[in-house]
Coordinates of C-alpha atoms and ligand atoms in Angstrom, one line a residue:
X9 CA -17.5 -11.1 -7.5
X10 CA -19.3 -14.2 -7.0
X11 CA -17.8 -18.2 -5.4
X12 CA -14.5 -16.8 -6.0
X13 CA -14.7 -14.2 -4.2
X14 CA -15.9 -15.7 -1.4
X15 CA -12.9 -17.8 -1.8
X16 CA -10.7 -14.9 -1.5
X17 CA -12.7 -13.9 1.3
X18 CA -11.9 -16.7 3.4
X19 CA -8.2 -15.8 2.3
X20 CA -8.1 -12.7 3.5
X21 CA -9.9 -13.8 6.6
X22 CA -7.1 -16.4 7.2
X23 CA -4.3 -14.1 7.0
X24 CA -6.1 -11.6 9.4
X25 CA -6.3 -14.3 11.5
X26 CA -3.6 -15.6 11.0
X27 CA -2.2 -11.8 12.0
X28 CA -4.6 -12.3 15.2
X29 CA -3.2 -15.3 16.9
X30 CA 0.6 -13.8 16.4
X31 CA 1.8 -13.5 20.0
X32 CA 5.0 -11.2 19.4
X33 CA 8.4 -12.4 19.8
X34 CA 11.7 -11.7 19.5
X35 CA 12.7 -9.5 16.1
X36 CA 14.5 -12.9 13.8
X37 CA 11.2 -14.8 15.1
X38 CA 8.9 -12.2 13.3
X39 CA 11.4 -11.2 10.5
X40 CA 13.2 -12.7 7.4
X41 CA 15.3 -12.3 4.9
X42 CA 14.6 -12.5 0.6
X43 CA 17.2 -11.3 -1.4
X44 CA 18.3 -8.6 0.6
X45 CA 14.5 -6.9 1.9
X46 CA 12.9 -7.7 4.7
X47 CA 9.5 -9.1 5.4
X48 CA 7.2 -10.3 8.0
X49 CA 7.1 -14.2 8.4
X50 CA 3.6 -14.4 9.7
X51 CA 2.7 -13.7 6.0
X52 CA 5.2 -13.7 3.6
X53 CA 7.1 -17.3 2.8
X54 CA 10.1 -17.8 0.4
X55 CA 8.2 -20.4 -1.8
X56 CA 5.3 -17.8 -2.5
X57 CA 7.8 -15.6 -3.5
X58 CA 9.5 -18.0 -6.0
X59 CA 5.7 -19.0 -7.7
X60 CA 5.0 -15.0 -7.4
X61 CA 8.1 -14.9 -10.7
X62 CA 5.7 -17.0 -13.0
X63 CA 2.6 -15.3 -12.3
X64 CA 0.3 -14.8 -15.3
X65 CA -1.0 -11.1 -15.1
X66 CA -4.5 -10.6 -17.1
X67 CA -4.3 -7.1 -19.5
X68 CA -7.4 -6.2 -18.0
X69 CA -6.1 -6.8 -14.1
X70 CA -5.9 -3.3 -12.4
X71 CA -2.7 -3.0 -10.0
X72 CA -1.8 -1.1 -7.3
X73 CA 1.8 -0.9 -6.1
X74 CA 2.1 1.4 -2.6
X75 CA 5.4 1.2 -0.1
X76 CA 3.8 0.6 2.9
X77 CA 1.6 2.5 4.8
X78 CA 0.9 5.1 1.6
X79 CA -2.9 5.0 1.0
X80 CA -3.1 1.1 0.0
X81 CA -6.1 0.0 2.1
X82 CA -7.6 4.0 0.8
X83 CA -6.8 2.5 -2.8
X84 CA -8.2 -0.9 -2.5
X85 CA -11.5 0.7 -0.9
X86 CA -11.7 2.7 -3.5
X87 CA -11.7 0.6 -6.6
X88 CA -14.0 -1.8 -4.8
X89 CA -16.2 1.0 -4.5
X90 CA -15.5 2.1 -8.3
X91 CA -15.7 -1.4 -9.7
X92 CA -19.0 -2.3 -7.7
X93 CA -20.3 1.1 -8.2
X94 CA -19.9 0.7 -11.9
X95 CA -21.5 -3.4 -11.6
X96 CA -24.3 -2.6 -9.7
X97 CA -23.1 -4.9 -7.0
X98 CA -21.6 -4.4 -3.7
X99 CA -18.3 -6.6 -3.9
X100 CA -17.0 -7.8 -0.8
X101 CA -13.8 -7.1 0.4
X102 CA -11.9 -10.0 -1.0
X103 CA -8.3 -8.2 -1.0
X104 CA -5.2 -9.5 0.2
X105 CA -1.4 -8.9 -1.1
X106 CA -0.7 -10.6 -4.1
X107 CA 2.6 -12.0 -2.3
X108 CA 0.5 -12.7 1.3
X109 CA 0.3 -15.8 2.0
X110 CA 1.3 -19.6 0.7
X111 CA 1.6 -20.7 -2.8
X112 CA -1.9 -21.9 -3.1
X113 CA -3.4 -18.7 -1.6
X114 CA -1.5 -17.3 -4.3
X115 CA -3.2 -19.8 -7.1
X116 CA -6.3 -18.7 -6.0
X117 CA -6.1 -15.7 -7.9
X118 CA -6.7 -17.7 -10.9
X119 CA -9.9 -18.2 -10.0
X120 CA -10.3 -14.8 -9.7
X121 CA -13.3 -13.3 -12.4
X122 CA -12.2 -10.4 -14.2
X123 CA -11.2 -7.1 -13.6
X124 CA -9.3 -8.3 -10.4
X125 CA -7.9 -5.7 -8.2
X126 CA -4.0 -6.2 -7.2
X127 CA -2.3 -5.0 -5.1
X128 CA 1.7 -5.5 -3.5
X129 CA 4.1 -3.3 -0.9
X130 CA 6.6 -5.7 -3.0
X131 CA 10.1 -3.2 -4.9
X132 CA 10.1 -3.2 -8.9
X133 CA 11.9 -5.8 -9.5
X134 CA 10.1 -8.1 -7.3
X135 CA 6.4 -7.7 -8.8
X136 CA 5.4 -10.5 -11.3
X137 CA 7.5 -9.9 -15.1
X138 CA 3.8 -10.3 -16.6
X139 CA 2.5 -6.5 -14.8
X140 CA 4.9 -5.6 -17.4
X141 CA 5.1 -7.7 -20.6
X142 CA 1.2 -7.1 -20.3
X143 CA 1.7 -3.1 -20.0
X144 CA -1.0 -4.2 -16.7
X145 CA -2.6 -0.7 -15.9
X146 CA -0.5 -0.1 -12.9
X147 CA -1.8 2.6 -10.0
X148 CA 1.1 4.4 -7.6
X149 CA 0.0 6.1 -4.6
X150 CA 2.4 8.1 -3.4
X151 CA 2.8 9.6 0.6
X152 CA 5.1 12.4 2.1
X153 CA 7.7 10.1 3.2
X154 CA 7.6 12.1 7.1
X155 CA 3.7 11.0 7.7
X156 CA 5.2 7.5 5.8
X157 CA 7.4 7.1 8.7
X158 CA 5.3 7.8 11.4
X159 CA 1.8 5.9 9.9
X160 CA 4.6 2.8 10.6
X161 CA 5.8 3.8 13.4
X162 CA 2.8 3.1 14.7
X163 CA 1.4 0.1 12.5
X164 CA 4.6 -1.3 14.5
X165 CA 3.7 -0.7 17.8
X166 CA 0.3 -2.1 16.8
X167 CA 0.7 -4.8 14.6
X168 CA 1.8 -8.1 16.6
X169 CA 3.0 -9.8 13.3
X170 CA 5.8 -6.7 13.3
X171 CA 8.3 -6.1 16.4
X172 CA 7.8 -3.6 19.1
X173 CA 9.7 -0.8 18.9
X174 CA 11.0 0.8 22.4
X175 CA 11.4 4.1 21.2
X176 CA 10.3 6.6 18.0
X177 CA 13.8 7.1 17.9
X178 CA 15.0 3.7 17.4
X179 CA 12.4 3.3 14.4
X180 CA 13.7 6.3 12.8
X181 CA 17.4 4.7 12.4
X182 CA 16.0 1.8 11.0
X183 CA 13.7 3.7 9.1
X184 CA 16.4 5.6 7.5
X185 CA 17.7 3.0 6.6
X186 CA 15.4 1.1 4.5
X187 CA 16.3 -2.1 7.6
X188 CA 11.7 -2.1 8.1
X189 CA 9.5 -4.2 6.6
X190 CA 9.4 -3.6 2.2
X191 CA 12.8 -2.1 2.0
X192 CA 14.1 1.6 2.0
X193 CA 10.8 4.3 0.7
X194 CA 13.7 6.2 -0.9
X195 CA 14.9 3.2 -2.8
X196 CA 11.1 2.2 -3.7
X197 CA 10.7 5.2 -5.6
X198 CA 14.2 5.3 -6.7
X199 CA 12.7 2.8 -8.8
X200 CA 9.5 3.1 -10.1
X201 CA 10.6 7.1 -10.8
X202 CA 11.8 4.6 -13.8
X203 CA 8.6 4.0 -14.8
X204 CA 6.7 7.8 -15.2
X205 CA 6.5 7.6 -18.1
X206 CA 5.3 4.7 -19.6
X207 CA 1.6 4.9 -20.4
X208 CA 0.5 1.9 -18.4
X209 CA 2.0 3.8 -15.0
X210 CA 0.2 6.6 -12.7
X211 CA 1.0 8.2 -9.5
X212 CA -1.0 9.7 -6.9
X213 CA -0.4 11.1 -3.6
X214 CA -2.3 10.8 -0.8
X215 CA -2.3 14.4 0.2
X216 CA -3.6 14.9 -3.2
X217 CA -6.5 12.2 -2.4
X218 CA -6.9 13.7 1.0
X219 CA -7.0 17.9 0.4
X220 CA -9.1 16.3 -2.9
X221 CA -9.9 13.2 -3.1
X222 CA -13.5 13.5 -6.2
X223 CA -10.6 15.4 -8.4
X224 CA -8.1 12.3 -7.6
X225 CA -11.2 10.2 -8.1
X226 CA -11.9 11.5 -11.9
X227 CA -7.9 10.1 -12.9
X228 CA -8.8 7.2 -11.1
X229 CA -11.2 6.0 -12.8
X230 CA -10.7 7.5 -16.4
X231 CA -7.5 5.6 -15.8
X232 CA -8.5 2.7 -15.4
X233 CA -11.3 3.7 -17.8
X234 CA -14.7 3.2 -15.9
X235 CA -15.7 6.8 -16.1
X236 CA -18.3 7.3 -13.0
X237 CA -20.8 10.0 -13.1
X238 CA -20.7 12.8 -10.9
X239 CA -23.1 11.0 -9.5
X240 CA -20.7 8.4 -8.6
X241 CA -18.1 10.6 -7.6
X242 CA -20.3 11.6 -4.7
X243 CA -21.0 8.2 -3.2
X244 CA -17.5 6.4 -4.3
X245 CA -16.1 9.8 -2.5
X246 CA -18.3 9.4 1.0
X247 CA -18.1 5.4 1.2
X248 CA -14.3 6.2 1.1
X249 CA -13.9 9.0 3.9
X250 CA -11.2 8.5 6.7
X251 CA -14.6 8.4 8.9
X252 CA -16.8 6.0 6.5
X253 CA -13.8 3.4 7.0
X254 CA -12.8 3.5 10.1
X255 CA -15.9 2.8 11.1
X256 CA -17.0 0.5 8.6
X257 CA -12.8 -1.7 10.1
X258 CA -13.7 -4.1 12.7
X259 CA -16.3 -6.1 9.7
X260 CA -13.6 -4.7 7.0
X261 CA -9.9 -5.7 9.4
X262 CA -11.7 -7.7 12.3
X263 CA -9.6 -6.4 15.4
X264 CA -7.1 -4.5 13.2
X265 CA -9.1 -1.5 12.3
X266 CA -7.7 0.8 13.9
X267 CA -4.6 0.1 13.4
X268 CA -4.9 0.2 10.0
X269 CA -7.3 3.8 10.2
X270 CA -5.5 5.7 12.9
X271 CA -5.6 9.0 12.3
X272 CA -5.7 9.3 8.2
X273 CA -4.1 13.1 7.9
X274 CA -1.7 15.1 6.7
X275 CA 1.1 16.1 8.9
X276 CA 0.8 14.8 11.6
X277 CA 5.0 14.5 11.2
X278 CA 5.3 17.6 12.9
X279 CA 4.2 15.8 16.2
X280 CA 7.1 13.3 16.5
X281 CA 10.3 14.4 14.2
X282 CA 13.5 16.6 15.9
X283 CA 15.1 18.5 13.5
X284 CA 17.8 16.4 13.2
X285 CA 15.4 13.9 12.0
X286 CA 13.5 16.0 9.7
X287 CA 16.5 17.2 8.0
X288 CA 18.6 13.6 7.0
X289 CA 14.9 13.0 5.9
X290 CA 15.0 16.2 3.3
X291 CA 18.6 15.1 3.0
X292 CA 17.9 11.4 1.0
X293 CA 15.5 14.0 0.2
X294 CA 17.7 15.6 -2.3
X295 CA 20.2 12.5 -2.9
X296 CA 17.5 10.3 -4.5
X297 CA 14.4 12.3 -5.4
X298 CA 14.5 15.8 -5.8
X299 CA 13.8 17.2 -9.2
X300 CA 12.7 13.6 -10.6
X301 CA 8.8 12.9 -11.7
X302 CA 7.6 11.7 -7.9
X303 CA 9.8 13.6 -6.3
X304 CA 8.1 16.7 -8.2
X305 CA 4.7 15.4 -7.6
X306 CA 5.0 14.5 -3.9
X307 CA 5.2 18.6 -2.6
X308 CA 8.1 17.6 -0.6
X309 CA 8.2 21.3 0.6
X310 CA 4.3 21.7 1.1
X311 CA 3.9 18.7 3.3
X312 CA 8.0 18.4 4.4
X313 CA 8.7 22.1 5.7
X314 CA 10.3 22.2 9.5
Ligands
LIG2 S1 -0.8 -0.7 5.3 O1 -0.7 -1.3 6.4 O2 0.6 -0.5 5.1 O3 -1.9 -1.7 3.6 O4 -1.1 0.7 5.2 P1 -1.9 1.3 4.4 O5 -3.2 1.6 3.9 O6 -1.1 2.1 3.1 O7 -1.5 3.1 4.7 C1 -1.9 3.3 6.1 C2 -2.4 4.8 6.3 O8 -3.6 5.3 5.4 C3 -5.0 6.3 6.8 N1 -5.6 5.7 5.4 C4 -7.1 6.8 5.5 N2 -6.1 7.9 5.1 C5 -7.5 8.5 5.0 N3 -8.0 8.6 4.3 C6 -8.3 7.2 4.2 N4 -9.8 6.6 3.2 C7 -7.5 6.2 5.3 N5 -7.6 4.8 5.1 C8 -6.1 4.2 5.0 C9 -4.2 5.6 7.6 O9 -5.2 6.0 8.4 C10 -2.8 5.1 7.8 O10 -2.5 6.9 8.1 P2 -2.1 6.9 9.2 O11 -0.8 8.1 9.0 O12 -1.6 6.0 10.9 O13 -3.5 7.6 10.2

């Protein structure tokens, strides 16, 4: 990616600067609701959401969809590295979520060369329709809800653009009610469950990536028809390990590096959840996801038993 990636890089830096320069104010100032879902005011606005309705996807876009804290930055780095390795170029990490920034920033996606790596936390209903009409290849990254919740709590408290919670218990109440940015974890997955049979949609989990990254890299690269040699897989594996990404995080994420790359582990929830909280998540899982394709993929009993 050449000139236009420089533009993207500027947009990314601009967003990081906007976050850095936010001083924590009240929740009312930091969050707004659009179509019943909470969003961060510093990063999102209604005008961009309206423009998104007419966003033109390209058939060769690589779309990544994630509920927050489920491995977004990891998968984005993986895709940049895969595309970079295949084209034999070091790509500048210029990614911004499509819903971030103003409509002009969204407009500049048109200048990005193919294949565009596009990522979003938006729920299915809010993703521009053209991605579905064009059957754009879409990778969904899932993470068990308990680790996602703990990661989210820590992120709220380290991110200037999000309100601070005085305690985990208070955050947990909001998480379980979907009263957090981007809404309910369960609603998000329930909506995606309806798309899991489509040939252009593939789901992987944070846990599978953590336990056997090479296998998942092969699956991901084959899915996007960007097949890698074993040597290329090893290179991408090395570049996208937690340690390596954390080390580079100041360059990629500025002062927020440590907020984005905190622990990168499976099971951190065990040191935070109380038994009743754990049971409450189990009940939600049972109600919404047990026995579904995504519910099965999550391997819930393995990762979420108290
Ligand atoms: S965000 O803010 O929604 O975009 O966050 P997201 O990138 O989706 O998720 C952040 C969590 O992913 C962990 N992470 C990783 N884990 C393992 N390996 C690698 N390479 C990696 N990169 C990011 C990150 O540490 C966050 O999880 P926690 O549990 O908070 O550490």
